Amino acid sequence: MVRIDCHCHAGQGDGLTGPWDTDAPLDAYLRRAARAGIARSVLLPAFHSDYAQANLALSRIVAARPGRFIGFAMVHAQRDRGRVLPMLTTAVERYGFAGIKVHRHDAAISREICDAARRLRLPVLYDLAGETWVVELLAGQYPDVVFIIPHLGSFADDWRAQLALIDHLERHPNIHADTSGVRRFDLLVQAVRRAGARKILFGSDGPWLHPGLELEKIRLLQLPPEDEAQVLGGNLARLLGLSGAAAAAPDAAAARGP
């Protein structure tokens, strides 16, 4: 099974308050991912004041290596209000993007975004920044929309939020989580045990976190080979409808350097 990183940022932001809204360069990430045997990566824009512009810029990065990258469009629930569906339609039909990224740092997810996801049949990667209670609403109102919650619910290492998310993973078929940035390893163990390997996706939060280091956490779970293969790429391939023919081999030439 091809290894797919479901969570990597790329491109420039325009905020200049930190790496997250300044620049997400891929050179080092690609070397590290190649050494780890990661064949494909979902790319997400950095934070930006204009996501239409950021999505366009990301589309050029994805188009340069279409067998390597999968694009997700980012939208802002408040700033893009009234134009979410046209923005996402452009991202799908013109750029070939396969999903949506929303971040609570921008604004809470909206019904407009979820309705667009349902209409376009796109998964939503929603960083809810610890507000795990909203998953109950999303799962109930949109059972036919796939939601992927990064960091097991909290990049800030909020144990209570991550534990609460495991309950949602166990109960709701359309709720999934990625492993990026999760530091409390036993919570990953518990998530797989309670919700099953089919609900967990490998993600790195690259280029700022090392994809090889993040992938090692999956190996340390010591899952049966078929379950590990699903976490490392099979689950995302299933959710995106990717066939085996759509998978690329790692670029060995790119693996040189730190």
Tab-separated table of C-alpha atoms in Angstrom:
chain	number	residue	atom	x	y	z
A	1	MET	CA	0.000	0.000	0.000
A	2	VAL	CA	1.285	3.409	-0.999
A	3	ARG	CA	2.190	5.743	1.867
A	4	ILE	CA	0.269	9.018	1.713
A	5	ASP	CA	0.782	11.969	4.040
A	6	CYS	CA	-2.691	13.476	4.493
A	7	HIS	CA	-1.494	16.772	6.010
A	8	CYS	CA	1.257	18.985	4.582
A	9	HIS	CA	1.281	22.727	3.986
A	10	ALA	CA	2.813	24.447	0.953
A	11	GLY	CA	3.179	27.912	-0.475
A	12	GLN	CA	3.425	31.389	0.971
A	13	GLY	CA	1.151	33.174	3.403
A	14	ASP	CA	0.956	36.926	3.790
A	15	GLY	CA	0.648	37.411	7.543
A	16	LEU	CA	4.298	37.335	8.619
A	17	THR	CA	3.459	36.432	12.228
A	18	GLY	CA	5.089	32.977	12.185
A	19	PRO	CA	5.961	30.117	9.829
A	20	TRP	CA	2.274	29.143	9.587
A	21	ASP	CA	1.337	32.320	7.685
A	22	THR	CA	4.692	33.205	6.136
A	23	ASP	CA	6.143	30.353	4.088
A	24	ALA	CA	5.856	26.578	3.797
A	25	PRO	CA	8.764	25.492	1.550
A	26	LEU	CA	8.822	21.870	0.403
A	27	ASP	CA	12.470	21.139	-0.451
A	28	ALA	CA	13.510	19.656	2.892
A	29	TYR	CA	10.120	18.041	3.385
A	30	LEU	CA	10.377	16.200	0.073
A	31	ARG	CA	13.832	14.858	0.903
A	32	ARG	CA	12.649	13.623	4.274
A	33	ALA	CA	9.440	12.165	2.863
A	34	ALA	CA	11.353	10.306	0.157
A	35	ARG	CA	13.619	8.714	2.744
A	36	ALA	CA	10.541	7.652	4.697
A	37	GLY	CA	8.995	6.063	1.618
A	38	ILE	CA	6.110	8.549	1.433
A	39	ALA	CA	4.885	8.555	-2.141
A	40	ARG	CA	2.131	11.172	-2.093
A	41	SER	CA	1.151	14.151	0.041
A	42	VAL	CA	-1.996	16.186	0.500
A	43	LEU	CA	-1.021	19.854	0.221
A	44	LEU	CA	-2.839	22.637	2.080
A	45	PRO	CA	-2.258	26.391	1.796
A	46	ALA	CA	-0.545	28.310	4.551
A	47	PHE	CA	-2.721	30.814	6.400
A	48	HIS	CA	-3.577	33.694	4.080
A	49	SER	CA	-5.803	36.764	3.965
A	50	ASP	CA	-7.180	35.700	0.555
A	51	TYR	CA	-7.732	31.965	0.134
A	52	ALA	CA	-8.836	32.319	-3.487
A	53	GLN	CA	-5.339	33.636	-4.182
A	54	ALA	CA	-3.700	31.023	-1.950
A	55	ASN	CA	-5.604	28.169	-3.607
A	56	LEU	CA	-4.557	29.397	-7.045
A	57	ALA	CA	-0.919	29.512	-5.947
A	58	LEU	CA	-1.212	26.017	-4.462
A	59	SER	CA	-2.705	24.726	-7.704
A	60	ARG	CA	0.520	25.628	-9.513
A	61	ILE	CA	2.568	23.629	-7.001
A	62	VAL	CA	0.246	20.631	-7.368
A	63	ALA	CA	0.194	20.886	-11.164
A	64	ALA	CA	4.005	20.826	-11.293
A	65	ARG	CA	3.980	17.282	-9.851
A	66	PRO	CA	0.448	15.888	-10.255
A	67	GLY	CA	1.463	12.314	-9.439
A	68	ARG	CA	3.062	13.459	-6.191
A	69	PHE	CA	0.663	16.017	-4.740
A	70	ILE	CA	-3.054	16.133	-3.946
A	71	GLY	CA	-4.534	19.580	-3.377
A	72	PHE	CA	-7.070	20.610	-0.733
A	73	ALA	CA	-8.637	24.067	-1.006
A	74	MET	CA	-8.753	26.302	2.056
A	75	VAL	CA	-11.717	28.550	2.830
A	76	HIS	CA	-12.541	31.026	5.590
A	77	ALA	CA	-16.063	30.619	6.970
A	78	GLN	CA	-16.578	34.334	7.589
A	79	ARG	CA	-14.398	36.120	5.065
A	80	ASP	CA	-15.499	33.843	2.204
A	81	ARG	CA	-19.137	33.825	3.212
A	82	GLY	CA	-21.411	33.776	0.177
A	83	ARG	CA	-18.712	32.554	-2.186
A	84	VAL	CA	-17.633	29.243	-0.659
A	85	LEU	CA	-19.331	27.049	-3.264
A	86	PRO	CA	-17.942	28.976	-6.272
A	87	MET	CA	-14.467	28.954	-4.730
A	88	LEU	CA	-14.573	25.217	-4.131
A	89	THR	CA	-16.106	24.489	-7.527
A	90	THR	CA	-13.197	26.335	-9.126
A	91	ALA	CA	-10.752	24.374	-6.980
A	92	VAL	CA	-12.280	21.059	-8.039
A	93	GLU	CA	-13.066	21.707	-11.691
A	94	ARG	CA	-10.138	23.942	-12.620
A	95	TYR	CA	-7.396	22.864	-10.204
A	96	GLY	CA	-8.322	19.216	-9.697
A	97	PHE	CA	-8.383	19.535	-5.897
A	98	ALA	CA	-9.833	16.685	-3.870
A	99	GLY	CA	-10.815	18.158	-0.492
A	100	ILE	CA	-11.385	21.145	1.773
A	101	LYS	CA	-9.299	22.544	4.631
A	102	VAL	CA	-10.870	24.713	7.352
A	103	HIS	CA	-9.156	26.017	10.488
A	104	ARG	CA	-10.792	27.261	13.680
A	105	HIS	CA	-7.965	29.814	13.933
A	106	ASP	CA	-9.694	31.569	11.037
A	107	ALA	CA	-13.314	30.973	12.049
A	108	ALA	CA	-15.602	28.159	13.134
A	109	ILE	CA	-16.799	25.864	10.367
A	110	SER	CA	-20.146	26.904	8.867
A	111	ARG	CA	-23.186	25.247	7.350
A	112	GLU	CA	-22.265	26.903	4.049
A	113	ILE	CA	-18.959	25.010	3.992
A	114	CYS	CA	-20.568	21.721	4.953
A	115	ASP	CA	-23.324	22.147	2.353
A	116	ALA	CA	-20.674	22.772	-0.311
A	117	ALA	CA	-18.742	19.696	0.815
A	118	ARG	CA	-21.893	17.608	0.524
A	119	ARG	CA	-22.752	18.989	-2.907
A	120	LEU	CA	-19.236	18.487	-4.291
A	121	ARG	CA	-18.677	15.226	-2.369
A	122	LEU	CA	-15.468	16.449	-0.802
A	123	PRO	CA	-13.913	15.455	2.531
A	124	VAL	CA	-13.289	18.243	5.019
A	125	LEU	CA	-10.055	18.448	7.011
A	126	TYR	CA	-11.190	20.619	9.916
A	127	ASP	CA	-8.730	21.729	12.574
A	128	LEU	CA	-11.180	22.436	15.352
A	129	ALA	CA	-8.463	23.573	17.790
A	130	GLY	CA	-9.764	21.542	20.712
A	131	GLU	CA	-13.488	22.308	20.240
A	132	THR	CA	-14.347	18.632	19.925
A	133	TRP	CA	-17.980	19.151	20.948
A	134	VAL	CA	-18.722	20.445	17.432
A	135	VAL	CA	-18.083	16.956	16.033
A	136	GLU	CA	-21.401	15.825	17.501
A	137	LEU	CA	-23.156	18.500	15.444
A	138	LEU	CA	-21.193	17.798	12.272
A	139	ALA	CA	-21.805	14.065	12.480
A	140	GLY	CA	-25.502	14.519	13.127
A	141	GLN	CA	-26.190	17.218	10.551
A	142	TYR	CA	-23.885	15.871	7.820
A	143	PRO	CA	-23.604	12.083	8.161
A	144	ASP	CA	-22.845	11.819	4.435
A	145	VAL	CA	-19.821	14.177	4.603
A	146	VAL	CA	-16.396	12.832	5.564
A	147	PHE	CA	-14.648	14.863	8.259
A	148	ILE	CA	-10.962	14.401	9.091
A	149	ILE	CA	-9.932	15.994	12.387
A	150	PRO	CA	-6.173	16.657	12.482
A	151	HIS	CA	-3.955	16.219	15.546
A	152	LEU	CA	-6.560	13.914	17.117
A	153	GLY	CA	-8.431	17.106	17.922
A	154	SER	CA	-5.738	19.317	19.432
A	155	PHE	CA	-2.324	20.444	18.215
A	156	ALA	CA	-2.002	22.149	21.614
A	157	ASP	CA	-1.769	18.729	23.300
A	158	ASP	CA	-5.116	19.146	25.070
A	159	TRP	CA	-5.547	15.678	26.551
A	160	ARG	CA	-9.221	16.269	27.367
A	161	ALA	CA	-10.053	17.286	23.799
A	162	GLN	CA	-8.165	14.369	22.282
A	163	LEU	CA	-9.804	11.886	24.630
A	164	ALA	CA	-13.212	13.322	23.770
A	165	LEU	CA	-12.491	12.992	20.060
A	166	ILE	CA	-11.790	9.268	20.450
A	167	ASP	CA	-15.363	8.862	21.643
A	168	HIS	CA	-16.621	10.582	18.482
A	169	LEU	CA	-14.365	8.446	16.308
A	170	GLU	CA	-15.804	5.337	17.905
A	171	ARG	CA	-19.444	6.388	17.499
A	172	HIS	CA	-19.667	8.228	14.178
A	173	PRO	CA	-18.863	6.480	10.856
A	174	ASN	CA	-18.032	9.726	9.005
A	175	ILE	CA	-15.533	11.062	11.558
A	176	HIS	CA	-11.820	10.327	11.095
A	177	ALA	CA	-8.640	11.716	12.636
A	178	ASP	CA	-5.078	12.266	11.542
A	179	THR	CA	-2.012	11.573	13.661
A	180	SER	CA	0.038	14.697	12.976
A	181	GLY	CA	1.590	16.350	16.003
A	182	VAL	CA	0.041	13.966	18.544
A	183	ARG	CA	2.495	13.729	21.427
A	184	ARG	CA	0.616	11.525	23.896
A	185	PHE	CA	1.330	8.191	22.255
A	186	ASP	CA	-1.077	6.191	24.420
A	187	LEU	CA	-3.951	8.226	23.010
A	188	LEU	CA	-3.055	6.972	19.537
A	189	VAL	CA	-3.023	3.439	20.916
A	190	GLN	CA	-6.446	3.998	22.448
A	191	ALA	CA	-7.853	5.599	19.275
A	192	VAL	CA	-6.901	2.596	17.157
A	193	ARG	CA	-8.122	0.121	19.763
A	194	ARG	CA	-11.512	1.769	20.236
A	195	ALA	CA	-12.304	3.233	16.813
A	196	GLY	CA	-10.334	0.868	14.589
A	197	ALA	CA	-7.474	1.419	12.178
A	198	ARG	CA	-9.912	2.434	9.413
A	199	LYS	CA	-10.637	5.702	11.233
A	200	ILE	CA	-7.014	6.864	11.587
A	201	LEU	CA	-4.935	8.585	8.887
A	202	PHE	CA	-1.210	9.242	8.886
A	203	GLY	CA	-0.374	12.934	8.652
A	204	SER	CA	2.805	14.892	9.330
A	205	ASP	CA	1.817	18.596	9.436
A	206	GLY	CA	4.801	19.144	7.197
A	207	PRO	CA	6.903	20.913	6.244
A	208	TRP	CA	7.313	22.131	9.827
A	209	LEU	CA	7.151	18.675	11.437
A	210	HIS	CA	9.428	15.898	10.146
A	211	PRO	CA	7.425	13.343	8.135
A	212	GLY	CA	9.822	10.514	9.028
A	213	LEU	CA	9.446	11.208	12.729
A	214	GLU	CA	5.661	11.380	12.460
A	215	LEU	CA	5.596	8.146	10.464
A	216	GLU	CA	7.668	6.354	13.109
A	217	LYS	CA	4.782	6.797	15.552
A	218	ILE	CA	2.636	4.645	13.261
A	219	ARG	CA	5.300	1.937	13.137
A	220	LEU	CA	5.556	1.962	16.917
A	221	LEU	CA	1.864	1.138	17.179
A	222	GLN	CA	2.894	-2.339	15.941
A	223	LEU	CA	-0.318	-2.835	14.035
A	224	PRO	CA	-1.014	-5.891	11.905
A	225	PRO	CA	0.456	-5.232	8.432
A	226	GLU	CA	-2.940	-4.765	6.805
A	227	ASP	CA	-4.002	-2.220	9.464
A	228	GLU	CA	-0.724	-0.310	9.227
A	229	ALA	CA	-1.109	-0.145	5.455
A	230	GLN	CA	-4.571	1.354	5.850
A	231	VAL	CA	-3.383	4.024	8.292
A	232	LEU	CA	-0.371	4.911	6.138
A	233	GLY	CA	-2.370	5.487	2.970
A	234	GLY	CA	-5.175	3.040	2.370
A	235	ASN	CA	-7.751	4.950	4.371
A	236	LEU	CA	-7.106	8.230	2.580
A	237	ALA	CA	-7.076	6.483	-0.798
A	238	ARG	CA	-10.474	4.981	0.035
A	239	LEU	CA	-11.924	8.305	1.196
A	240	LEU	CA	-10.669	10.107	-1.933
A	241	GLY	CA	-11.533	7.285	-4.318
A	242	LEU	CA	-7.930	6.857	-5.458
A	243	SER	CA	-7.096	3.694	-7.357
A	244	GLY	CA	-3.793	1.846	-7.179
A	245	ALA	CA	-2.914	3.294	-10.554
A	246	ALA	CA	-3.147	6.787	-9.049
A	247	ALA	CA	-0.313	6.111	-6.623
A	248	ALA	CA	3.199	7.293	-7.344
A	249	ALA	CA	6.482	5.750	-6.208
A	250	PRO	CA	8.746	7.706	-3.844
A	251	ASP	CA	11.363	9.797	-5.560
A	252	ALA	CA	14.658	8.192	-4.534
A	253	ALA	CA	16.654	11.015	-6.089
A	254	ALA	CA	14.936	13.502	-3.799
A	255	ALA	CA	16.069	11.691	-0.656
A	256	ARG	CA	19.537	13.216	-0.480
A	257	GLY	CA	20.324	15.719	2.256
A	258	PRO	CA	18.999	16.326	5.805
